[in-house]
């Protein structure tokens, strides 16, 4: 370990921002994580990734990472330089981070013991960053390459769940070449899906989160606009039927004896929005009910399904699993999130708080688990 780092303190690189449409939410999450990390126990190095992919040294200033007056934060506003870049060597024998600026001698920043990636969406949560860290031999919080990719791609996520016998709702996928080659045939495919399952439909990017790019479509006249909105975020789109029922979430956290589920939460109907969209989640802050008002049998069932989904996708560390409790009393898995939000209003930490694991303890448990887990096949 570098002489710049106290041997008693593991050094944590909190990596945030990124190139996806969820950039701002990642910055907000990073602010909350930086605020919660025990500085007596860990050295911390904040590294932001700008929307164009530059790795930048940033201010360790959680206050500037919050949503203020409905304005979203960015890495560019936090970066210490407009040109300097952070380089992580792709060499498992060398964990030293280097900072470079044009016309200057590269500067060693010391070694990193563990990375806490709080990137959401493509180029961070989808296995790409995890692959880089595997090549570098640096331990990191959360799932590996495969589980991260499965958790990001809702098409393959549903296929995995179905193969393990887990309940998913009706859906259809329009792949990039389908739309580019014959939009009319792709449109017809969606209309036929609606004929089988009814309107309204939800059209969404297959590989995005934070409710980005989702449109509720009531009839065929709104279809083209919804498809284009989804394709702004991802050329592959997912079409889902409306599932009437209650929205229930459950956290999964890996303990020494294996994954455990938190108390579940319920997202109540959002009256000011058509559905639980980005504004409802992050700007208007819809209040979730923690714990969810469920029967003991329903609570046990959703916890069982959440852990089963965690295992089916080969997840590690943490997952937030989202469900619909249908009017017939059956649960359906909507999706899992392998790097759920840690913003002050995020459901994942709130569910664990209610389950007896405080926010700082949650962060510490995730870091300790990552430090004891090897990179590579495991």
Coordinates of C-alpha atoms in Angstrom, one line a residue:
X1 CA 0.0 0.0 0.0
X2 CA 1.2 3.5 -0.8
X3 CA 2.9 5.5 2.0
X4 CA 0.2 8.2 1.3
X5 CA -2.5 5.9 2.8
X6 CA -2.7 4.9 6.5
X7 CA -2.3 1.2 6.8
X8 CA -5.2 1.2 9.4
X9 CA -7.6 2.7 6.9
X10 CA -8.7 1.1 3.7
X11 CA -8.9 3.7 0.9
X12 CA -12.3 3.9 -0.8
X13 CA -12.8 5.4 -4.3
X14 CA -16.4 6.6 -4.6
X15 CA -17.0 6.6 -8.4
X16 CA -20.1 8.5 -9.6
X17 CA -21.7 10.5 -12.4
X18 CA -21.1 8.7 -15.7
X19 CA -22.3 8.9 -19.3
X20 CA -25.9 7.7 -18.8
X21 CA -29.1 9.7 -18.6
X22 CA -29.0 9.0 -14.8
X23 CA -25.9 11.1 -14.3
X24 CA -27.4 13.6 -11.9
X25 CA -29.1 10.9 -9.7
X26 CA -25.7 9.2 -9.5
X27 CA -24.2 12.5 -8.2
X28 CA -27.0 12.8 -5.6
X29 CA -26.4 9.3 -4.5
X30 CA -22.6 9.9 -4.2
X31 CA -23.3 12.9 -2.0
X32 CA -25.3 10.8 0.4
X33 CA -22.7 8.0 0.4
X34 CA -19.8 10.5 1.0
X35 CA -21.8 12.0 3.9
X36 CA -22.3 8.6 5.5
X37 CA -18.9 6.9 5.2
X38 CA -17.1 6.7 8.5
X39 CA -14.0 8.9 8.0
X40 CA -12.4 7.5 11.1
X41 CA -12.5 4.1 9.5
X42 CA -11.9 4.8 5.8
X43 CA -9.9 7.2 3.6
X44 CA -12.1 8.5 0.8
X45 CA -11.3 9.6 -2.8
X46 CA -14.2 11.0 -4.8
X47 CA -13.9 10.4 -8.5
X48 CA -16.5 11.8 -10.9
X49 CA -17.1 10.7 -14.5
X50 CA -18.4 13.5 -16.7
X51 CA -21.2 13.0 -19.3
X52 CA -18.5 12.7 -22.0
X53 CA -16.6 10.0 -20.1
X54 CA -13.7 11.9 -18.5
X55 CA -12.7 10.7 -15.0
X56 CA -12.2 13.7 -12.9
X57 CA -11.0 14.5 -9.4
X58 CA -13.9 16.2 -7.6
X59 CA -14.6 18.2 -4.5
X60 CA -15.5 16.1 -1.5
X61 CA -18.5 18.3 -0.9
X62 CA -21.8 16.4 -0.4
X63 CA -23.7 19.6 0.0
X64 CA -23.0 20.6 -3.7
X65 CA -24.2 17.2 -4.8
X66 CA -27.9 17.6 -3.8
X67 CA -30.8 18.6 -5.9
X68 CA -31.4 22.3 -5.1
X69 CA -34.3 24.4 -6.3
X70 CA -35.2 21.6 -8.7
X71 CA -31.8 21.9 -10.3
X72 CA -29.8 18.7 -10.9
X73 CA -26.1 18.5 -10.0
X74 CA -23.3 17.4 -12.3
X75 CA -19.7 16.2 -12.2
X76 CA -18.6 19.0 -14.4
X77 CA -19.7 21.5 -11.7
X78 CA -17.7 19.6 -9.1
X79 CA -14.5 18.8 -11.1
X80 CA -11.3 20.4 -9.8
X81 CA -10.2 20.9 -13.4
X82 CA -11.8 21.1 -16.8
X83 CA -9.0 19.1 -18.4
X84 CA -7.3 16.9 -15.8
X85 CA -8.1 13.2 -15.8
X86 CA -7.9 10.2 -13.4
X87 CA -6.4 7.0 -14.7
X88 CA -6.9 3.6 -13.1
X89 CA -4.2 1.2 -14.4
X90 CA -5.5 -2.0 -15.9
X91 CA -2.9 -4.0 -14.0
X92 CA -3.8 -6.3 -11.1
X93 CA -0.3 -5.8 -9.6
X94 CA -0.7 -2.0 -9.4
X95 CA -3.7 -0.3 -7.8
X96 CA -2.2 3.2 -7.8
X97 CA -4.4 5.9 -9.2
X98 CA -2.7 8.5 -11.4
X99 CA -3.9 12.1 -12.2
X100 CA -2.8 13.7 -15.4
X101 CA -3.2 17.2 -16.8
X102 CA -2.0 18.4 -20.3
X103 CA 1.5 19.8 -20.1
X104 CA 2.1 18.5 -16.5
X105 CA 3.9 15.6 -15.0
X106 CA 1.5 12.8 -14.0
X107 CA 0.8 12.8 -10.3
X108 CA 0.4 9.6 -8.2
X109 CA -2.6 9.8 -5.9
X110 CA -1.9 6.6 -4.0
X111 CA -3.5 3.1 -4.1
X112 CA -7.1 2.3 -3.8
X113 CA -8.3 -0.7 -1.8
X114 CA -11.9 -0.8 -2.8
X115 CA -14.2 1.0 -5.3
X116 CA -17.7 2.0 -4.3
X117 CA -19.4 2.5 -7.7
X118 CA -22.6 4.6 -7.4
X119 CA -23.1 4.9 -11.2
X120 CA -26.6 4.2 -12.5
X121 CA -27.5 3.0 -15.9
X122 CA -25.2 2.1 -18.9
X123 CA -21.5 2.6 -18.6
X124 CA -21.5 1.9 -14.9
X125 CA -24.2 -0.2 -13.5
X126 CA -24.4 -2.6 -16.5
X127 CA -21.2 -4.6 -16.0
X128 CA -18.9 -2.3 -18.0
X129 CA -17.2 -0.6 -15.0
X130 CA -17.2 -4.0 -13.2
X131 CA -15.3 -5.5 -16.1
X132 CA -12.7 -2.7 -15.9
X133 CA -12.3 -3.2 -12.1
X134 CA -11.9 -7.0 -12.6
X135 CA -9.1 -6.4 -15.1
X136 CA -7.5 -4.0 -12.6
X137 CA -7.8 -6.4 -9.8
X138 CA -9.6 -3.9 -7.6
X139 CA -12.4 -5.1 -5.3
X140 CA -15.7 -3.3 -5.6
X141 CA -19.1 -3.0 -4.0
X142 CA -22.0 -4.9 -5.6
X143 CA -22.6 -7.5 -8.3
X144 CA -20.1 -8.7 -10.8
X145 CA -20.1 -8.4 -14.6
X146 CA -22.9 -11.0 -15.4
X147 CA -25.3 -10.0 -12.7
X148 CA -24.8 -6.3 -13.4
X149 CA -25.5 -6.8 -17.1
X150 CA -28.6 -8.9 -16.4
X151 CA -29.8 -6.4 -13.9
X152 CA -29.5 -3.6 -16.4
X153 CA -31.1 -5.3 -19.4
X154 CA -34.8 -5.8 -18.6
X155 CA -35.2 -8.1 -21.6
X156 CA -32.7 -10.7 -20.4
X157 CA -33.6 -10.1 -16.7
X158 CA -37.1 -11.3 -17.4
X159 CA -35.8 -14.3 -19.4
X160 CA -33.6 -15.3 -16.4
X161 CA -36.4 -14.9 -14.0
X162 CA -38.7 -17.0 -16.2
X163 CA -36.1 -19.7 -16.5
X164 CA -36.0 -19.9 -12.7
X165 CA -39.8 -20.1 -12.5
X166 CA -40.2 -16.6 -11.0
X167 CA -43.4 -14.7 -11.9
X168 CA -43.1 -11.9 -14.5
X169 CA -45.8 -9.9 -16.3
X170 CA -46.5 -9.9 -20.0
X171 CA -43.9 -8.0 -22.2
X172 CA -42.7 -7.6 -25.7
X173 CA -39.2 -6.5 -26.9
X174 CA -38.4 -4.4 -30.0
X175 CA -34.8 -4.8 -30.9
X176 CA -32.8 -2.1 -32.7
X177 CA -32.7 -3.8 -36.1
X178 CA -36.4 -4.5 -36.0
X179 CA -37.3 -0.9 -35.7
X180 CA -34.6 0.3 -38.1
X181 CA -35.4 -2.3 -40.8
X182 CA -39.3 -2.2 -40.6
X183 CA -40.9 0.2 -38.2
X184 CA -44.3 -0.7 -39.5
X185 CA -43.8 -4.4 -38.6
X186 CA -42.5 -3.4 -35.2
X187 CA -45.5 -1.2 -34.6
X188 CA -47.8 -3.9 -35.7
X189 CA -46.1 -6.3 -33.2
X190 CA -46.9 -3.9 -30.4
X191 CA -50.5 -3.3 -31.5
X192 CA -51.0 -7.1 -31.5
X193 CA -49.5 -7.3 -28.1
X194 CA -52.0 -4.7 -26.9
X195 CA -54.8 -6.7 -28.5
X196 CA -53.9 -9.6 -26.3
X197 CA -53.2 -7.7 -23.1
X198 CA -55.1 -4.5 -23.5
X199 CA -54.3 -0.8 -23.4
X200 CA -52.7 1.2 -21.8
X201 CA -49.1 0.0 -22.4
X202 CA -45.8 1.2 -21.0
X203 CA -43.0 1.8 -23.5
X204 CA -39.6 2.0 -21.9
X205 CA -35.9 1.7 -22.7
X206 CA -34.7 -1.9 -22.1
X207 CA -31.5 -0.7 -20.4
X208 CA -32.2 2.4 -18.4
X209 CA -33.4 3.2 -14.9
X210 CA -34.8 6.0 -12.7
X211 CA -37.9 5.8 -14.8
X212 CA -36.1 7.6 -17.6
X213 CA -37.7 7.5 -21.1
X214 CA -40.9 5.7 -20.0
X215 CA -44.2 6.6 -21.5
X216 CA -47.7 5.4 -20.7
X217 CA -49.5 4.9 -24.0
X218 CA -53.3 4.8 -23.9
X219 CA -53.9 4.0 -27.6
X220 CA -52.1 3.5 -30.9
X221 CA -51.9 7.3 -31.7
X222 CA -49.3 7.8 -29.0
X223 CA -47.1 4.9 -29.9
X224 CA -44.6 6.5 -32.3
X225 CA -43.8 9.3 -29.9
X226 CA -43.4 6.9 -27.0
X227 CA -41.1 4.7 -29.1
X228 CA -38.9 7.6 -30.1
X229 CA -38.7 8.8 -26.4
X230 CA -37.6 5.4 -25.3
X231 CA -35.1 5.1 -28.1
X232 CA -33.5 8.4 -27.0
X233 CA -32.2 6.4 -24.1
X234 CA -31.7 3.0 -25.6
X235 CA -32.2 1.6 -29.2
X236 CA -33.8 -1.6 -27.6
X237 CA -37.2 -1.0 -26.1
X238 CA -39.5 -2.9 -23.9
X239 CA -43.3 -2.9 -24.0
X240 CA -45.2 -4.0 -20.9
X241 CA -48.9 -4.3 -20.2
X242 CA -50.5 -2.4 -17.3
X243 CA -50.5 -4.5 -14.1
X244 CA -53.1 -3.2 -11.7
X245 CA -52.2 -3.6 -8.1
X246 CA -49.9 -2.3 -5.5
X247 CA -46.2 -1.4 -6.0
X248 CA -44.1 -3.2 -3.5
X249 CA -40.3 -3.0 -3.1
X250 CA -37.9 -5.2 -1.0
X251 CA -34.2 -4.8 -0.3
X252 CA -31.7 -7.7 -0.3
X253 CA -28.3 -7.4 1.4
X254 CA -25.6 -10.0 1.6
X255 CA -24.6 -11.0 5.1
X256 CA -22.0 -13.4 6.3
X257 CA -24.5 -16.3 6.1
X258 CA -25.9 -15.3 2.8
X259 CA -28.5 -12.8 1.4
X260 CA -31.3 -11.6 3.6
X261 CA -34.4 -9.5 2.7
X262 CA -35.4 -6.3 4.4
X263 CA -38.9 -5.3 5.5
X264 CA -40.8 -4.4 2.2
X265 CA -42.0 -0.9 1.3
X266 CA -45.0 0.3 -0.7
X267 CA -45.0 3.0 -3.3
X268 CA -48.5 4.6 -2.9
X269 CA -50.4 5.9 -6.0
X270 CA -48.9 9.1 -7.2
X271 CA -51.8 11.5 -7.7
X272 CA -49.9 14.3 -9.4
X273 CA -48.3 12.0 -12.0
X274 CA -49.5 9.4 -14.4
X275 CA -47.2 6.8 -12.9
X276 CA -44.1 6.7 -10.6
X277 CA -41.9 8.6 -13.1
X278 CA -38.6 10.5 -12.7
X279 CA -40.2 13.7 -11.3
X280 CA -42.3 11.8 -8.8
X281 CA -39.2 9.9 -7.6
X282 CA -36.6 12.6 -7.4
X283 CA -38.1 16.0 -7.7
X284 CA -41.5 15.8 -6.0
X285 CA -40.3 13.0 -3.6
X286 CA -43.3 10.6 -3.4
X287 CA -43.4 9.2 0.1
X288 CA -43.1 5.4 0.3
X289 CA -44.6 3.5 3.2
X290 CA -42.0 1.6 5.2
X291 CA -42.8 -1.0 6.2
X292 CA -45.5 -1.8 3.6
X293 CA -48.9 -2.6 5.1
X294 CA -48.9 -6.3 4.2
X295 CA -50.1 -9.4 6.0
X296 CA -47.3 -11.5 7.6
X297 CA -47.8 -14.1 4.8
X298 CA -47.5 -11.5 2.1
X299 CA -44.4 -10.0 3.7
X300 CA -42.8 -13.5 3.9
X301 CA -43.7 -14.2 0.3
X302 CA -42.2 -11.0 -1.2
X303 CA -39.0 -11.5 0.9
X304 CA -38.7 -15.0 -0.4
X305 CA -39.2 -13.8 -4.0
X306 CA -36.6 -11.0 -3.5
X307 CA -33.9 -13.3 -2.3
X308 CA -34.8 -15.8 -5.1
X309 CA -34.4 -13.0 -7.7
X310 CA -31.0 -12.1 -6.1
X311 CA -29.9 -15.7 -6.4
X312 CA -31.3 -16.3 -9.9
X313 CA -29.3 -13.4 -11.4
X314 CA -26.1 -14.4 -9.4
X315 CA -26.1 -11.0 -7.6
X316 CA -23.7 -9.9 -4.9
X317 CA -23.8 -7.3 -2.2
X318 CA -27.1 -5.6 -2.6
X319 CA -30.3 -5.5 -4.7
X320 CA -33.6 -3.7 -4.6
X321 CA -36.4 -5.9 -6.0
X322 CA -39.6 -4.3 -7.3
X323 CA -42.9 -6.1 -7.4
X324 CA -46.6 -5.6 -8.2
X325 CA -49.0 -7.2 -5.8
X326 CA -51.9 -7.9 -8.1
X327 CA -55.6 -7.7 -7.3
X328 CA -55.7 -11.5 -7.2
X329 CA -53.1 -11.6 -4.4
X330 CA -50.2 -12.8 -6.5
X331 CA -46.8 -11.1 -6.7
X332 CA -45.2 -10.3 -10.0
X333 CA -41.5 -9.2 -10.3
X334 CA -41.1 -6.0 -12.2
X335 CA -37.3 -5.7 -12.0
X336 CA -34.2 -5.7 -9.8
X337 CA -31.8 -2.9 -9.4
X338 CA -28.2 -4.0 -8.6
X339 CA -27.1 -0.5 -7.7
X340 CA -30.2 1.1 -6.2
X341 CA -30.2 4.8 -5.2
X342 CA -28.7 5.9 -1.9
X343 CA -30.2 9.4 -2.1
X344 CA -31.7 10.7 1.2
X345 CA -35.2 9.7 0.0
X346 CA -34.2 6.4 -1.6
X347 CA -36.2 3.3 -0.6
X348 CA -33.3 0.9 -0.3
X349 CA -31.6 2.5 2.8
X350 CA -35.0 3.4 4.3
X351 CA -36.1 -0.3 4.1
X352 CA -32.9 -1.4 5.8
X353 CA -33.1 1.4 8.4
X354 CA -36.5 0.0 9.3
X355 CA -35.0 -3.5 9.4
X356 CA -32.4 -2.5 12.0
X357 CA -29.4 -1.5 9.7
X358 CA -28.6 2.2 9.9
X359 CA -27.4 4.1 6.8
X360 CA -23.7 4.3 8.0
X361 CA -23.8 0.6 9.0
X362 CA -25.2 -0.3 5.6
X363 CA -22.4 1.5 3.8
X364 CA -19.8 -0.1 6.1
X365 CA -21.3 -3.6 5.6
X366 CA -21.1 -3.2 1.8
X367 CA -17.5 -2.0 1.9
X368 CA -16.4 -4.7 4.3
X369 CA -18.0 -7.4 2.1
X370 CA -16.3 -6.0 -1.0
X371 CA -12.9 -5.9 0.8
X372 CA -13.2 -9.6 1.7
X373 CA -14.3 -10.7 -1.8
X374 CA -11.8 -11.5 -4.5
X375 CA -12.0 -10.3 -8.0
X376 CA -12.0 -12.9 -10.8
X377 CA -14.1 -16.1 -11.0
X378 CA -15.9 -16.7 -7.6

